[in-house]
XYZ file of C-alpha atoms in Angstrom:
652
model
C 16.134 -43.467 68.841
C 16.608 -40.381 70.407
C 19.622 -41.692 72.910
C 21.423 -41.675 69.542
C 22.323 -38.559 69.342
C 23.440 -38.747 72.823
C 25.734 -41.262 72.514
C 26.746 -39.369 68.926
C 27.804 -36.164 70.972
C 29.184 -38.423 73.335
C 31.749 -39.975 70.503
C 32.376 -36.308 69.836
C 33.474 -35.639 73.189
C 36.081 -37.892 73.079
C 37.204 -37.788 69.707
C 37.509 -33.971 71.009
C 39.300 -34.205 74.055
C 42.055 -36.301 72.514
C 42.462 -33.643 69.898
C 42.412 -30.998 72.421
C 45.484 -34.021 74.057
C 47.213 -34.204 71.007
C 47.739 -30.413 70.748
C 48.647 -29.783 74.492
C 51.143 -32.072 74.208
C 52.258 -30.567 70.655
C 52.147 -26.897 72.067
C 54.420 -28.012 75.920
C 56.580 -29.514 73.472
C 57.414 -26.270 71.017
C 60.922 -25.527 72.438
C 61.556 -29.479 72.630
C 65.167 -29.738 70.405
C 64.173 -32.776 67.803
C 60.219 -32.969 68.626
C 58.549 -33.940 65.726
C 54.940 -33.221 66.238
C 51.332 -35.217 65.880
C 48.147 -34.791 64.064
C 44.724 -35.994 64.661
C 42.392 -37.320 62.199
C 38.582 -38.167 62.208
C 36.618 -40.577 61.256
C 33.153 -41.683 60.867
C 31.348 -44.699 63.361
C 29.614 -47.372 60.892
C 25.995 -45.421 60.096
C 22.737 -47.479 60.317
C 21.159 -47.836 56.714
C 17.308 -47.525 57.026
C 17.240 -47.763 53.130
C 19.754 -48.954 50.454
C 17.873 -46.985 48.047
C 16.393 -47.645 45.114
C 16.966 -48.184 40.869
C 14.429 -45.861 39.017
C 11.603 -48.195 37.338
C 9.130 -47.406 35.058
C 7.575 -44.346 35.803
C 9.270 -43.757 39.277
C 12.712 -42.648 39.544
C 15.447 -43.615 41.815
C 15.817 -42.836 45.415
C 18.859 -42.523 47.558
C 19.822 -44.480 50.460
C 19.007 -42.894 53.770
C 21.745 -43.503 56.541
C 22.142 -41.961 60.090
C 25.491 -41.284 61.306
C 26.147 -42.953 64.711
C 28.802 -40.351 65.871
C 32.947 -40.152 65.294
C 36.320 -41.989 66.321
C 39.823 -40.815 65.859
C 40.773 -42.323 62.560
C 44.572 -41.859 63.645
C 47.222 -40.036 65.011
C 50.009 -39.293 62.449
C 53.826 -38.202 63.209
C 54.730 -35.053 61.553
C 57.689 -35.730 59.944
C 58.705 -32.750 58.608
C 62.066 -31.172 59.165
C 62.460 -28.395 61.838
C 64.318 -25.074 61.545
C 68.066 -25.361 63.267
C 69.672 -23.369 66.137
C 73.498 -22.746 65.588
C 75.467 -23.720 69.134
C 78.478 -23.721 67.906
C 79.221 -26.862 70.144
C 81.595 -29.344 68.181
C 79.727 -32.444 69.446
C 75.926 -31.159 68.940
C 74.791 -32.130 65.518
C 71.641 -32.105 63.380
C 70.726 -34.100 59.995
C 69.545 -32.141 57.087
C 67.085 -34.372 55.703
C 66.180 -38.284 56.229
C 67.070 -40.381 59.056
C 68.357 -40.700 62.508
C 71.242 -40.891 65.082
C 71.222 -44.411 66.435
C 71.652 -44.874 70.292
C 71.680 -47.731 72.441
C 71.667 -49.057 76.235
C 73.155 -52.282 75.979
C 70.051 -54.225 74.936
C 67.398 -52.116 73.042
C 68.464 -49.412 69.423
C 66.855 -45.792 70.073
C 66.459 -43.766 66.936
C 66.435 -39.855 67.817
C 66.553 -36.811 65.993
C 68.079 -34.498 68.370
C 72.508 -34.757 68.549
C 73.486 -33.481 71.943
C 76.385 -35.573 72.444
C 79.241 -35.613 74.738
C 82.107 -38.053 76.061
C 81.588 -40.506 79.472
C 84.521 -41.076 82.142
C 84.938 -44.457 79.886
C 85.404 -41.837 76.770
C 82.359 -43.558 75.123
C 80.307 -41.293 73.329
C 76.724 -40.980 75.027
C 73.737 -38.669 74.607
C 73.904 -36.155 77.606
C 70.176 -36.415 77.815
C 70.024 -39.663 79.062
C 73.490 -41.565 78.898
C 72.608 -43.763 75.706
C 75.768 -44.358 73.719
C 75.741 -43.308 70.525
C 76.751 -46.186 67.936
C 79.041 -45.800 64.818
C 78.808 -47.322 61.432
C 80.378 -50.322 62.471
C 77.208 -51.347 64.995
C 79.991 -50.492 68.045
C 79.470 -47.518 70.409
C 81.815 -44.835 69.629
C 84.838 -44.147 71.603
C 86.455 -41.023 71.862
C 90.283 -41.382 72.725
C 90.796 -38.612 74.915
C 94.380 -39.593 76.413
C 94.876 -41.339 72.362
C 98.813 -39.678 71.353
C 99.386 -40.155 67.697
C 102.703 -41.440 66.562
C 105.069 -39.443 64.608
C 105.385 -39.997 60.649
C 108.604 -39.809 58.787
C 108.752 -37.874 55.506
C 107.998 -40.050 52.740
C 107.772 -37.640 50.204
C 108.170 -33.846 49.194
C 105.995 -31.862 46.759
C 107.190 -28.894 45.023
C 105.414 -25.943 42.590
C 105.689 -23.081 40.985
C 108.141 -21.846 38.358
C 111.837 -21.336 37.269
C 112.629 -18.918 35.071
C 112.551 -19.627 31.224
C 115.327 -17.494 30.076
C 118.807 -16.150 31.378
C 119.201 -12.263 32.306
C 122.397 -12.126 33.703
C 122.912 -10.374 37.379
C 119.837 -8.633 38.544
C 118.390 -5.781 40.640
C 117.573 -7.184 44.296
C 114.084 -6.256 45.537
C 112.612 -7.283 48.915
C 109.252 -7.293 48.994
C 106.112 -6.935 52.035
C 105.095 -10.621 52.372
C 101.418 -9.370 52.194
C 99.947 -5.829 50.731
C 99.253 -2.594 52.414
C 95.568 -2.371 52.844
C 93.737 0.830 53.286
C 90.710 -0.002 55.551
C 87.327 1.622 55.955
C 85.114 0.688 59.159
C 81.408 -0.819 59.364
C 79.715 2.088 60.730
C 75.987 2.917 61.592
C 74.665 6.453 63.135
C 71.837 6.762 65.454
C 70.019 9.771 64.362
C 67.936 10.054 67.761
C 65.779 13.028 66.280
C 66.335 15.728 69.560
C 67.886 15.909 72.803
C 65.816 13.801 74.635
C 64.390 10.297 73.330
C 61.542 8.138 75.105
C 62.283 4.817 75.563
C 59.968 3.711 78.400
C 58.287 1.544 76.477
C 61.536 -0.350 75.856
C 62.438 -0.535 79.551
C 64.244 -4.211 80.210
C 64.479 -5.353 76.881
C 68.037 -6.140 75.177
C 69.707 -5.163 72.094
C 71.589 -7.481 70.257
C 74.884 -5.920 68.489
C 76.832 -8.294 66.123
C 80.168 -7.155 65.700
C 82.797 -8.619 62.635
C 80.650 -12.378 62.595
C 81.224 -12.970 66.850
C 78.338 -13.941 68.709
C 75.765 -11.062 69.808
C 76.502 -8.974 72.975
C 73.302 -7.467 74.510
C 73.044 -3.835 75.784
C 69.963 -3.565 78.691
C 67.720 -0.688 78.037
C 68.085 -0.086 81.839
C 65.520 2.465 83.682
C 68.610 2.284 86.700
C 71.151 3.787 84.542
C 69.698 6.852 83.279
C 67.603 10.165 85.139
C 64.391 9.477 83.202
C 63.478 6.636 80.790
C 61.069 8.752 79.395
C 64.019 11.041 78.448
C 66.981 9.744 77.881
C 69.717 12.195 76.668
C 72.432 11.724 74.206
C 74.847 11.531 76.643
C 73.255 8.796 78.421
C 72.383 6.169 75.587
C 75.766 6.736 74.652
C 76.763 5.190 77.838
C 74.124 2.553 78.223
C 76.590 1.368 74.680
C 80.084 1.760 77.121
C 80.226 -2.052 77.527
C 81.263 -2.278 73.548
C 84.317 -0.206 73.425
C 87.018 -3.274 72.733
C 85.431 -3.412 69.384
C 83.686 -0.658 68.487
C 84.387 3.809 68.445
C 81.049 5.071 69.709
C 81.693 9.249 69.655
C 78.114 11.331 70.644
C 76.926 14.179 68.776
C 74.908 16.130 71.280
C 74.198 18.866 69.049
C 73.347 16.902 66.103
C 71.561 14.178 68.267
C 73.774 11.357 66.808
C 75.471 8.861 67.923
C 78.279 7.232 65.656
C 78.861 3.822 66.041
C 82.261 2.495 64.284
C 84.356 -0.878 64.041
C 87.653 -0.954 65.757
C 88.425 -3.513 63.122
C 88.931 -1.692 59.454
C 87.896 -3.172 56.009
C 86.138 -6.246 54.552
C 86.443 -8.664 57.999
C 84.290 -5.804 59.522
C 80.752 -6.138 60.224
C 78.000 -4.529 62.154
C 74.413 -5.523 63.087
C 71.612 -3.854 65.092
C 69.132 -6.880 66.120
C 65.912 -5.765 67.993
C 64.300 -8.563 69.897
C 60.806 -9.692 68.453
C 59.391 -8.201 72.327
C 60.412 -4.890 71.245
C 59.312 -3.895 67.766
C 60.258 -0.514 67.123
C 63.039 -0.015 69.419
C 65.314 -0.091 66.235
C 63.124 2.584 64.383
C 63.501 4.797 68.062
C 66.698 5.247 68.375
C 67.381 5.968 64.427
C 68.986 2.428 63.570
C 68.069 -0.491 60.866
C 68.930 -3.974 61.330
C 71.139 -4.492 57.887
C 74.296 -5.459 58.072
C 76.976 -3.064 57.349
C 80.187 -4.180 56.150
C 83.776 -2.270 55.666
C 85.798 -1.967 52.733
C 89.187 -2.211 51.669
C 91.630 -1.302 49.078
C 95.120 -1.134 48.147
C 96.846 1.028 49.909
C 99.009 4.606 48.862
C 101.396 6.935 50.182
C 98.340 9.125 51.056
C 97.215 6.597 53.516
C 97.385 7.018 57.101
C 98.851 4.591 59.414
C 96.213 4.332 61.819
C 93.916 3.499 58.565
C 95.800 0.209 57.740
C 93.229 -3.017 57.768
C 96.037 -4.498 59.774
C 95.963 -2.234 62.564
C 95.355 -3.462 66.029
C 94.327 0.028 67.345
C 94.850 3.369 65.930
C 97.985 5.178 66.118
C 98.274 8.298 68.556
C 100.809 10.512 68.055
C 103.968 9.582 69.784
C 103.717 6.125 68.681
C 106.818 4.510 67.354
C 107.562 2.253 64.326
C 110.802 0.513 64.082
C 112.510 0.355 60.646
C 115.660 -1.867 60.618
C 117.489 -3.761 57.889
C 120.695 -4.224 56.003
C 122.090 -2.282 52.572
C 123.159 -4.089 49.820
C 126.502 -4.600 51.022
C 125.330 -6.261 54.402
C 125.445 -2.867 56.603
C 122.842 -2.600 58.847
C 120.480 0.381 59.649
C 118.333 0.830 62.238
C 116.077 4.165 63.262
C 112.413 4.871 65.036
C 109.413 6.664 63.028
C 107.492 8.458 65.593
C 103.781 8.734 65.008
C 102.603 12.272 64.701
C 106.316 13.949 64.511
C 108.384 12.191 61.575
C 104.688 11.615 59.830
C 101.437 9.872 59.790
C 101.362 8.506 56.517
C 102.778 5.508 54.544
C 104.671 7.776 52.097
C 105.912 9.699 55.489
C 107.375 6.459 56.883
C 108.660 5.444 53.131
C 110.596 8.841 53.287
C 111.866 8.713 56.606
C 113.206 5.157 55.433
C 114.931 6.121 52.392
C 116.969 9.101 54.688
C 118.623 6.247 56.899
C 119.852 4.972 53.554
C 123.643 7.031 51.988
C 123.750 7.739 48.800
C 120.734 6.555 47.634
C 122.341 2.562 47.618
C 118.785 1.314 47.630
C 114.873 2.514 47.848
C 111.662 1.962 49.795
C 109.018 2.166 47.541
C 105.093 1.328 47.403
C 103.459 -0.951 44.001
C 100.151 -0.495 42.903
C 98.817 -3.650 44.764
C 100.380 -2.142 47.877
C 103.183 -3.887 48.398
C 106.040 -2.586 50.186
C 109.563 -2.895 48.063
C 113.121 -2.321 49.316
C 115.222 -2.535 45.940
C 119.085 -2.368 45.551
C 120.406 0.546 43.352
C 122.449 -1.701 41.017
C 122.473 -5.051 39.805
C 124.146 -8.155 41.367
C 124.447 -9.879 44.114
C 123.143 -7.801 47.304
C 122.250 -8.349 50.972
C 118.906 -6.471 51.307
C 116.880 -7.031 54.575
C 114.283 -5.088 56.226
C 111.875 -5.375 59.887
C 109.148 -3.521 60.191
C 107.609 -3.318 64.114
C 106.032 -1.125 66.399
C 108.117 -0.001 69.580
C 104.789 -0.290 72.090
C 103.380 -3.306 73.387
C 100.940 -4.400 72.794
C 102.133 -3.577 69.193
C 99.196 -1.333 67.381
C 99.568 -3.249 63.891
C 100.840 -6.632 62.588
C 103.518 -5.517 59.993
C 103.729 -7.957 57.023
C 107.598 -9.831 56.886
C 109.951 -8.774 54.230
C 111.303 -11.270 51.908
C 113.674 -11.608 48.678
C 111.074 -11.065 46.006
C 114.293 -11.038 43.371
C 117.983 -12.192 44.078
C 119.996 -10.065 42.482
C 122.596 -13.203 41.582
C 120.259 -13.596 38.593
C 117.606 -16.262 37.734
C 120.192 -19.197 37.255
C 119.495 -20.279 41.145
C 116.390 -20.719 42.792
C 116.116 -21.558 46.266
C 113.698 -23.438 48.997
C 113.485 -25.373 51.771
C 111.308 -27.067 53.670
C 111.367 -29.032 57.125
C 111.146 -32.725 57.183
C 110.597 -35.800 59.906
C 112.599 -38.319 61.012
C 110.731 -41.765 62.395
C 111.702 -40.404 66.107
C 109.251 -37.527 65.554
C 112.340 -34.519 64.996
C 112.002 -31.837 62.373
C 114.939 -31.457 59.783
C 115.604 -27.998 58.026
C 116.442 -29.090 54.081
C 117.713 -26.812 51.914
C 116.942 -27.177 48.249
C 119.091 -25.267 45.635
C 117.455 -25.544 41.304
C 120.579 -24.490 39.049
C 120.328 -24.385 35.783
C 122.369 -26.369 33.189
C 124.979 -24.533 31.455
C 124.966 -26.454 28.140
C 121.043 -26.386 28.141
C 118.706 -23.466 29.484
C 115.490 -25.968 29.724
C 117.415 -28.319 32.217
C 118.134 -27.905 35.770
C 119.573 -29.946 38.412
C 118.155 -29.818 42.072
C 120.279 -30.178 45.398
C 119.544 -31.178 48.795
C 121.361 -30.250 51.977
C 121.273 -30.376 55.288
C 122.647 -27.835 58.181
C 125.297 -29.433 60.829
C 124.640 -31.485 63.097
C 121.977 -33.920 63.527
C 122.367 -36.053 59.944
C 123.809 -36.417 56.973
C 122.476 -36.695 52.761
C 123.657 -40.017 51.904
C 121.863 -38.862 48.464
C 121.084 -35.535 47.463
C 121.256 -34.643 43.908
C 118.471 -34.883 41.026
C 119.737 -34.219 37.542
C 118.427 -33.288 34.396
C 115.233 -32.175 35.327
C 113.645 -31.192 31.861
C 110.431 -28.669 30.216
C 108.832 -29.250 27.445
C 108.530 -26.182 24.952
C 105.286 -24.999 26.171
C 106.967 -24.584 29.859
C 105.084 -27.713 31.219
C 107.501 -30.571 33.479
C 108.582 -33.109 31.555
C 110.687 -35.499 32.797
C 113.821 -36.201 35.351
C 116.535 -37.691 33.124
C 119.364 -38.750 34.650
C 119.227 -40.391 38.209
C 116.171 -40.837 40.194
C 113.730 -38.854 41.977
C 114.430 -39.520 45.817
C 116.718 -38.227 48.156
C 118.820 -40.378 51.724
C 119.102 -38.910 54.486
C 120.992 -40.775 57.775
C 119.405 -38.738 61.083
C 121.452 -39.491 63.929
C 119.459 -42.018 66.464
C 117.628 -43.763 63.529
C 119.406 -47.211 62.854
C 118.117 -46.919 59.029
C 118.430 -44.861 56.102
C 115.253 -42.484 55.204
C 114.206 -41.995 51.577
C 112.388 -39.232 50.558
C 110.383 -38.997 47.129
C 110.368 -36.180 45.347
C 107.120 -34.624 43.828
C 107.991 -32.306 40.684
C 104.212 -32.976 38.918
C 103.033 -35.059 36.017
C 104.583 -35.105 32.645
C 102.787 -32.427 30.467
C 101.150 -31.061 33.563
C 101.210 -27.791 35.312
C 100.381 -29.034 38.619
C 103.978 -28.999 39.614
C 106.943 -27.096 38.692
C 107.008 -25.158 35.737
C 109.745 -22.934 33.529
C 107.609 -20.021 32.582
C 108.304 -15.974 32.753
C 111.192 -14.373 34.405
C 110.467 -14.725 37.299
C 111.337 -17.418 40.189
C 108.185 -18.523 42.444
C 109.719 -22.402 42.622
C 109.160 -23.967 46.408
C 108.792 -26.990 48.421
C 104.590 -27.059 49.325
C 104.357 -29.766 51.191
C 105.519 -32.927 53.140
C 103.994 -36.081 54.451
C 105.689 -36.442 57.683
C 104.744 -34.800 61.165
C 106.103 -35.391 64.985
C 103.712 -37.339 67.536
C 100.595 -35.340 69.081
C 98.266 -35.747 71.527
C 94.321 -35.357 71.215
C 93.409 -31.889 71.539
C 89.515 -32.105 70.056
C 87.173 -33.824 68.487
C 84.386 -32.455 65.935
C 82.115 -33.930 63.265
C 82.224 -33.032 59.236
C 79.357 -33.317 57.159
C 79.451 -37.243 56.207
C 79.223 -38.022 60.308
C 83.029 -38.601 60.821
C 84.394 -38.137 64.147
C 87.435 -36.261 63.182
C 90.419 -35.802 66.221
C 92.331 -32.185 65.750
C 95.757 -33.432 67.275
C 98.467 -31.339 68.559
C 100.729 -31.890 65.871
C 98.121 -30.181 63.239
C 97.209 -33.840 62.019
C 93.381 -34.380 61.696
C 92.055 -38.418 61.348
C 88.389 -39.779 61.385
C 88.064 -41.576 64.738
C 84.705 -43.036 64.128
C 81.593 -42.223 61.739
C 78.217 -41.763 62.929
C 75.532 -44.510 61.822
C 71.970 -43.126 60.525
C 68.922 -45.171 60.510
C 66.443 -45.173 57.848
C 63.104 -46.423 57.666
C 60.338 -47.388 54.962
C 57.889 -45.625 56.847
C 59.255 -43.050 59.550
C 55.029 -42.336 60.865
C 55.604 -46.019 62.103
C 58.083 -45.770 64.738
C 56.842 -45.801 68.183
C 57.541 -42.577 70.463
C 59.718 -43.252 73.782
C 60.712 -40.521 76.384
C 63.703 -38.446 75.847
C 62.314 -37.625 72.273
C 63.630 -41.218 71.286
C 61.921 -43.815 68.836
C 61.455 -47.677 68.397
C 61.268 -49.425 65.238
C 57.460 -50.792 65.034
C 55.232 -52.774 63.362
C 54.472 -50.516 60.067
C 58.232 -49.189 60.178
C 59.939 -52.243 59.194
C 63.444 -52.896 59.840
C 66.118 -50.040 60.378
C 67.991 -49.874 57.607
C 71.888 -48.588 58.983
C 73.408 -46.288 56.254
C 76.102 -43.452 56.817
C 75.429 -39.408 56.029
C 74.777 -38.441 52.429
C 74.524 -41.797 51.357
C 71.138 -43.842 50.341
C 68.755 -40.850 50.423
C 69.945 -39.853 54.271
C 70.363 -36.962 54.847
C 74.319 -34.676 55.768
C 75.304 -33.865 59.510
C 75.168 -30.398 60.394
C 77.850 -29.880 62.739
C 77.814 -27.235 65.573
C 74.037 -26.974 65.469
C 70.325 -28.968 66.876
C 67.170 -29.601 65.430
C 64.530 -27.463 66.754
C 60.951 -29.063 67.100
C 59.016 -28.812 64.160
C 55.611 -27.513 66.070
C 54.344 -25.070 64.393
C 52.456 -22.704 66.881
C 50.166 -20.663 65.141
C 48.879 -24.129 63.128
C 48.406 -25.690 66.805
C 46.282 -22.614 67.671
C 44.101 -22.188 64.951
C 43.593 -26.334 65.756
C 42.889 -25.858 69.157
C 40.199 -22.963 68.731
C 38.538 -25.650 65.897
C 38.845 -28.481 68.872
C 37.510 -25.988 71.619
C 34.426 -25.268 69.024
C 33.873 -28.917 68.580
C 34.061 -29.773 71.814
C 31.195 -26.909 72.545
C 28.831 -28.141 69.658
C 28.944 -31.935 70.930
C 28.448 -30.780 74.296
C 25.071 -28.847 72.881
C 24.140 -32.326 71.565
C 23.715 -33.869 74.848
C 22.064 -30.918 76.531
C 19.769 -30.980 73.483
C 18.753 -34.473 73.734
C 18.524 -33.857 77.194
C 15.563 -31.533 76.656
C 13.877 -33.309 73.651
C 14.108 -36.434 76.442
C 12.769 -33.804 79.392
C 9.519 -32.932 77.110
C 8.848 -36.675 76.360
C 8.571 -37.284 80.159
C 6.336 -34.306 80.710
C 3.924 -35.899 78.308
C 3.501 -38.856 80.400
C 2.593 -36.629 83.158
């Protein structure tokens, strides 16, 4: 039975070359967004028993059956369904799932299942795979559709919701302060040095490859290593790397040290929102380590700024101050006089304190004060108590402006803590914006009451019913209750036929989610309102849980539509189409339609795509074990071959 092992090494051949199939079509697929790869298995043909063996008997022991092997088969060929990395596009319609299941498409007749969520909109604002035109069905069973020309209609105010707190006891007239909206921040930049090591540096070995420089979190700009740009590559100067960096300077200072051999390499942008990153590509290993660089991230810092600070050091700063720079300072004194003068840069000062003292000189006789608070916070505050009239601008003369000052606003009225003011803007049902103003006085026969007001300027409506009464705290500060009246305002906006009633929010009884009467001081306002004018569709992005949401112009958001996933019992049983799509099959059973995060599937990863979860150096190490068995089964047959060779020389 010699032809045996002939046709043994012939099964081996085969099962071999459909290994060696398997992993080809693995390896072409490796960059393949969504490919999940496959994996052969072996297994043994039937052997041919020439004995069973035996039971030991008397004397004689057992003996063991003898079988001969009559070659292989593949035993299968198994999806890998294990999850590949991800590759951030920052694309609002490209999404991945992290974890089980898949997008569901469809062509009008047949359900595709695919891993890979590179969608976009059709003329007929359907939502289709741009791969292939498949639309992409939504938890309903429907295709999606995207409303691109969709306006949404304007929302009257239902309802306004207030926090904060009124102040718990009664001071009398106080000192006015105006206070910087936001704090003075000294800022620090992310900075890295190149410490090249002498005059000269050789990068020829780099020649054509790209750094990648990541600058405060935006996408990576490349700088060539370009032989064309400099005398020799195998000695570049300071000088010239320096250059080879030029196409950076909108967001970074990059100074040369030619006598140190450095090169400094500095954020535009000062404190914590600066970063800075030196990525070498894996084709250049040890470019980094050349030109004196690591590839952490370096981030600035930030803290509260002082007088000592210097102007061109604020974390708000566009771009540094030069001298001759001006800031304007204008404003009204406590009795409503206004002031107005220009801080030049570099003459009057270049510190904060500098432009706090050139401030306070505009002001006679000391009537009020610039000052600076620990958190750095700028304060303009009245010399004596009562009420007052205290403004103040901050801006730079030049344009474009080198910082964004912070706006000034009454921190403390000096009228005393018996008022509190706020307003807020509400909608009628045509869409139009209403300025309310909304005035909390306090009872005069009880301290823990107050009574709120609503007006409204002239022209454009009238309050039919404006006034809230007796709103009451409970000992420990917390709201309690409204007693007297009820808790809804009437407007009558001219060109709406009916009267508009708006709720009022103060919190829950007991609660400090609300308003509150705590402290001294008043931080009481109107947070937020229901109502919003019409807007049209401006984009469209998915969330986590697969919703469609549409950003409108009006600031609205609203789910549109919600992606469907399909699971299966048994995902190795779906059968593979093109366009990295699958087919429910025999051993997969039936699709079961869920939506993200729910039923063991897994959440939508916005912004980002699968990548193909082929693992390269496993399919090489598998195709150097195929090439090997494909060698030994193909030493079978030429072995054979000569026993068979020798049997018909005997003959002869």
């Amino acid at each position: 039975m010699v032809n045996t092992s002939l046709y043994s090494g012939l099964s081996g051949l085969r099962a071999h070359q459909t290994y060696i199939d398997v992993i080809g079509s693995n390896l072409a697929n490796v960059s393949t967004v969504g490919y999940r790869g496959s994996r052969v298995t072996f297994a043994d043909l039937l052997s041919v028993t020439q004995s069973a063996g035996a039971r030991p008997s008397g004397d004689f022991g057992g003996t063991n059956p003898r079988q001969l092997g009559l070659g292989v088969a593949i035993g299968s060929i198994d999806v890998n369904t294990r999850q590949g990395t991800f590759q951030d596009t920052g694309r609002g319609l490209d999404v991945a799932l992290e974890g089980r299941g898949f997008f569901t498409l469809s062509d009008g007749s047949q359900s595709y299942y695919t891993r890979v969520g590179s969608f976009g909109v059709d003329a007929d604002g359907q939502l289709v795979d741009l791969r292939n035109g498949f639309r992409v069905i939504g938890s309903n069973g429907t295709p999606i559709n995207v409303p691109v020309t969709d306006t949404l209609p304007a929302q009257s105010t239902t309802q306004i919701d207030f926090a904060g707190s009124l102040p718990a006891t009664v001071n009398g007239p106080l000192i006015e302060t105006v206070r910087s909206e936001n704090a003075f921040l000294e800022g620090r930049a992310a900075t890295q040095i190149a410490s090249l090591g002498g005059p000269t540096i050789d990068l020829s070995a780099f020649a054509g490859e790209n750094l990648s420089i990541s600058v405060n979190g935006q996408s990576p700009r490349q700088v060539l290593i370009d032989s064309g740009s400099v005398a020799n590559i195998a000695a570049v100067t300071t000088s010239e790397l320096t250059a080879l960096f030029g196409g950076l300077s909108d967001v970074l200072d990059i100074q040369a040290d030619t006598t140190g051999n450095t090169i400094s390499f500095e954020t535009i942008r000062l404190g914590e929102s600066a970063t800075l990153r030196f990525e070498e590509p894996a084709t250049a290993t040890g470019l980094l380590a050349a030109l004196g660089l690591n590839a952490q991230q370096i981030a600035g810092t930030e803290s509260a700024a002082e007088g000592s600070t210097d102007l061109a050091q604020l974390v708000s700063r566009q771009s540094a101050y030069q001298n001759g720079d001006g800031v304007r300072l204008t404003g009204t004194l406590p009795d409503g006089t206004p002031f107005a003068s220009t801080f030049t840069y570099g003459v009057d000062g270049t510190t904060v304190q500098d432009l706090i003292d050139f401030g306070n000189g505009l002001i006679p006789g000391g009537e009020a004060e610039l000052g600076l608070d620990s958190a750095g916070n700028l304060t303009f505050t009245s010399a004596t108590a009562g009420e007052a009239s205290l403004s103040l601008h901050i801006g730079d003369t030049g344009s474009p402006a080198q910082n964004i000052w912070p706006t000034f606003s009454v921190d403390q009225d000096g009228t005393g803590p018996d008022t509190a003011l706020a307003s807020i803007d509400i909608f009628d049902g045509l869409g139009r914006s209403h300025a309310v103003q909304l005035e909390f006085t306090r009872s005069e026969s009880d301290p823990a009451v107050w009574n709120l007001r609503a007006s409204l300027p002239e022209g454009g409506g009238a309050v039919i019913s404006g006034d809230i009464s007796q709103i009451r705290f409970s000992d420990d500060g917390s709201f309690n209750a409204i007693g007297g009246g009820t808790n809804q305002f009437t407007f009558r906006f001219d060109g709406v036929a009916t009267d508009q009633t708006v709720g009022v929010n103060l919190g829950s009884a007991g609660g400090f989610d609300g308003i509150s009467q705590i402290g001294d001081l008043t931080s009481v306002a109107a947070i937020e309102q229901d109502g919003f004018t019409s807007g049209t569709l401006l984009d469209v992005s998915f969330d986590g849980q697969g919703n469609l949401n549409g950003i409108y112009s009006n600031g609205q958001a609203q789910v549109i539509d919600q992606l469907r996933i399909a699971m299966f019992q048994n995902e190795g049983g779906l059968l593979r189409q093109a366009d990295t799509l699958f087919i429910s099959g025999p051993n997969s059973d039936d699709a079961i339609e869920v939506t993200a995060g729910t039923a063991g599937a897994g959440r939508v990863r916005a912004g980002s795509l699968e990548n193909s979860n082929v693992d390269i150096a496993e399919e090489f190490v598998a195709l150097i074990e195929a090439q090997r068995g494909f060698q030994a089964n193909s030493r079978i047959i030429t072995t054979t071959d000569e026993i068979l060779a020798e049997l018909v020389n005997i003959v002869n």
